[in-house]
Short mmCIF file of N, CA and C in Angstrom, two decimals:
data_model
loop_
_atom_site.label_atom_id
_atom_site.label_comp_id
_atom_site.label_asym_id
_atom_site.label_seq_id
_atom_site.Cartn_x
_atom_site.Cartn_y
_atom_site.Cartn_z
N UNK L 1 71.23 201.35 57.99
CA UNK L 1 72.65 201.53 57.67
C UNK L 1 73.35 200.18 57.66
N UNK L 2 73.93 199.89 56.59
CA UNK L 2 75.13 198.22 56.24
C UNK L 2 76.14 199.07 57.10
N UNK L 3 76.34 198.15 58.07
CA UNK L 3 77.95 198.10 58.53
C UNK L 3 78.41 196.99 58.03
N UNK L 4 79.85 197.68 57.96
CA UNK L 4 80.75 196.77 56.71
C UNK L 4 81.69 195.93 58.08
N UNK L 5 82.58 195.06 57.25
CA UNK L 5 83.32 193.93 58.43
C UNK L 5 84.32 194.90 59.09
N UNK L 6 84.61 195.74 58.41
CA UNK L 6 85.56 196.30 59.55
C UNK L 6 85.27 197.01 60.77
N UNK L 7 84.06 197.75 60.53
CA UNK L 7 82.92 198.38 61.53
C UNK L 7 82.67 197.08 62.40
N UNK L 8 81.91 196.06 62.27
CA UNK L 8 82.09 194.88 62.90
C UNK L 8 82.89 194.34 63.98
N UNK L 9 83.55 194.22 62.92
CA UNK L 9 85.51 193.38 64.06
C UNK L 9 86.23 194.63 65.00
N UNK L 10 85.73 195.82 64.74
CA UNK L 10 86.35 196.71 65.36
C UNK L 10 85.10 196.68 66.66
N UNK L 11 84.10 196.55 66.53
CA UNK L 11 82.77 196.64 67.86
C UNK L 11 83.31 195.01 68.21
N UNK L 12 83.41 194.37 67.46
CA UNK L 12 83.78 192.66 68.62
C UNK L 12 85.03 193.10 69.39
N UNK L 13 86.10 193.71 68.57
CA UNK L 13 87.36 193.79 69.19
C UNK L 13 87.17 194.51 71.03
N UNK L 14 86.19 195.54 70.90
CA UNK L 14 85.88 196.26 72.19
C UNK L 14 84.97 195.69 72.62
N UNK L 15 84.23 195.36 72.27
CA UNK L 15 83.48 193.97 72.89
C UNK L 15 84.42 192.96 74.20
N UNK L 16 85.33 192.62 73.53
CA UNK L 16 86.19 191.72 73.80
C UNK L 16 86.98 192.62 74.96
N UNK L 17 87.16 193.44 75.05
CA UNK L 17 88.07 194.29 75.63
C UNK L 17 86.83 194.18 76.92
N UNK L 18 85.68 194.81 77.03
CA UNK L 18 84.79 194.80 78.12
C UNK L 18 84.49 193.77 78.56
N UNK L 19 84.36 192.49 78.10
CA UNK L 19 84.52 191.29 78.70
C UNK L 19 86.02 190.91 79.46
N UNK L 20 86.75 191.30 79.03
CA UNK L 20 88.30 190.91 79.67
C UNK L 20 88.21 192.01 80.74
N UNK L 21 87.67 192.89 81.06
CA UNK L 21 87.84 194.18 81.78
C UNK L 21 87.41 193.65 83.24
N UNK L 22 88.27 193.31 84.41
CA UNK L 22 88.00 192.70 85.60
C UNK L 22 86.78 193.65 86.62
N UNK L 23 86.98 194.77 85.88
CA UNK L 23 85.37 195.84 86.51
C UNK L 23 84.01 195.60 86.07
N UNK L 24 84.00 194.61 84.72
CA UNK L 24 83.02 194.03 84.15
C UNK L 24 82.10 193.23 85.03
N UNK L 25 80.73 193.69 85.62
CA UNK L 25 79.77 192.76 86.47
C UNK L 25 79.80 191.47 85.48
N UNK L 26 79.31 190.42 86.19
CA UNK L 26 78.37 189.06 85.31
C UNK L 26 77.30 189.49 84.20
N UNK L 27 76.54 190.23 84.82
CA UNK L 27 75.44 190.31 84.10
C UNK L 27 75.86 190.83 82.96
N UNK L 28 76.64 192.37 82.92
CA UNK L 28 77.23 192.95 81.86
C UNK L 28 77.99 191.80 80.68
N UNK L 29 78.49 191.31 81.32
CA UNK L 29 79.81 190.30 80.72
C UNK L 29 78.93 189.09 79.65
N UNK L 30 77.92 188.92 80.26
CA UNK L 30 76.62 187.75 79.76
C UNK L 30 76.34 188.64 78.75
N UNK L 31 75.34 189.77 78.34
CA UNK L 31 75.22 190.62 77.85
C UNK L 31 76.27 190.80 76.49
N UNK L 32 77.63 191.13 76.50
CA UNK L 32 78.61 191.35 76.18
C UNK L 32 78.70 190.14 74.97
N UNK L 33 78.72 188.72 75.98
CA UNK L 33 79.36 187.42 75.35
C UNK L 33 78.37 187.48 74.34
N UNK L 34 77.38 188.03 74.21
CA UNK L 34 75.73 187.49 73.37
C UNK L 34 75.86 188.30 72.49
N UNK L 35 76.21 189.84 72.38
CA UNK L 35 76.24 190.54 71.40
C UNK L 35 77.64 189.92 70.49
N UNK L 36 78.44 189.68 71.41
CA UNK L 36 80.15 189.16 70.44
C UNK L 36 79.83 188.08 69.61
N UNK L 37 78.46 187.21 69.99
CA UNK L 37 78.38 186.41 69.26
C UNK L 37 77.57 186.41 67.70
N UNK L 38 76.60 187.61 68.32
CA UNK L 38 75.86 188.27 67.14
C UNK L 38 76.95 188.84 66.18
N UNK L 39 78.14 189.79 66.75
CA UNK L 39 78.74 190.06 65.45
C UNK L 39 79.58 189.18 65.09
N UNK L 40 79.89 188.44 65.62
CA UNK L 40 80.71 187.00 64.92
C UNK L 40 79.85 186.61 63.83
N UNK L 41 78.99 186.01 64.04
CA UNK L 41 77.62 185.98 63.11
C UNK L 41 77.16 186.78 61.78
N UNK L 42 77.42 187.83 61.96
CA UNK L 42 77.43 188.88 60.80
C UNK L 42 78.82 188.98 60.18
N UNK L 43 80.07 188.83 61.07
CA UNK L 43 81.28 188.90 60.58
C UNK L 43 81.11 187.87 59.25
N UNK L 44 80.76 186.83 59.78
CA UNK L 44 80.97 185.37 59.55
C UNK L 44 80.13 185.58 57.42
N UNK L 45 79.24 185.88 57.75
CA UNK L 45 77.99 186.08 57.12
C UNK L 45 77.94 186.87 55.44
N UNK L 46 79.05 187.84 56.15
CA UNK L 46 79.84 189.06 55.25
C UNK L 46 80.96 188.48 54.43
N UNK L 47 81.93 187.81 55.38
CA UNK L 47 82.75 187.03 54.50
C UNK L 47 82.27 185.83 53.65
N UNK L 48 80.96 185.33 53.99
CA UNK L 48 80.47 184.05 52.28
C UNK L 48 80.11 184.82 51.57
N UNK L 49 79.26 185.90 52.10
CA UNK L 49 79.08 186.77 50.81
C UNK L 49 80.17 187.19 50.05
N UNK L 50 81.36 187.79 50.71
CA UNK L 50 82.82 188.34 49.88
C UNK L 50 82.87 186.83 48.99
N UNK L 51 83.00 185.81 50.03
CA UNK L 51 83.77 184.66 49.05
C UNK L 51 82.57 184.09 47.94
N UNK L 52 81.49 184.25 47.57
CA UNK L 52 80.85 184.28 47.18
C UNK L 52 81.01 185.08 45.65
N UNK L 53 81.05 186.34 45.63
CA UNK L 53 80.89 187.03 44.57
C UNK L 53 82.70 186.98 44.38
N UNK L 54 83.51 186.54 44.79
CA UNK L 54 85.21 186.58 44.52
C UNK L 54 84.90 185.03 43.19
N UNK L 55 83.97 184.26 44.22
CA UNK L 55 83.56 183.01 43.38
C UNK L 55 83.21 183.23 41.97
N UNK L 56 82.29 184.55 41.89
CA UNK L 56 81.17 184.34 40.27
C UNK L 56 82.22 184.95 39.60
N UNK L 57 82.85 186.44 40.17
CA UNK L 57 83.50 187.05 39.67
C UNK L 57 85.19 186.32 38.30
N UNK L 58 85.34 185.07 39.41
CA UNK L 58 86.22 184.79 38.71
C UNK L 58 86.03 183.27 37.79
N UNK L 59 84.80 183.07 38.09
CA UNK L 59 84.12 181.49 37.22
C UNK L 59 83.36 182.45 36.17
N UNK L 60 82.96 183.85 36.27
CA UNK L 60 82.40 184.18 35.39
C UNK L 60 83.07 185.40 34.27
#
């Protein structure tokens, strides 16, 4: 299954929320920081592709 960027930024956004969450252990929080970075990564990844085909779309 493609999850799209908004599926994404919406799992970093709660991501983010369980890291800020002061009931959050270390270990969890480590855990947490590593996946936020994975979807940063895919966020990231999704948007060259958008800017990418916005690119051909309008040179071509």
């Amino acid at each position: 299954m493609t999850e799209t960027y908004e599926e994404l930024l919406n799992e970093l956004k709660e991501t983010i929320k369980k890291i800020e969450d002061t009931s959050t252990g270390l270990e969890e929080s480590i855990a947490l920081y590593e996946r936020g970075e994975d979807l940063i990564r895919r966020c990231e990844r999704l948007l060259e592709e958008a800017e990418m085909k916005i690119t051909e779309v309008t040179q071509g």
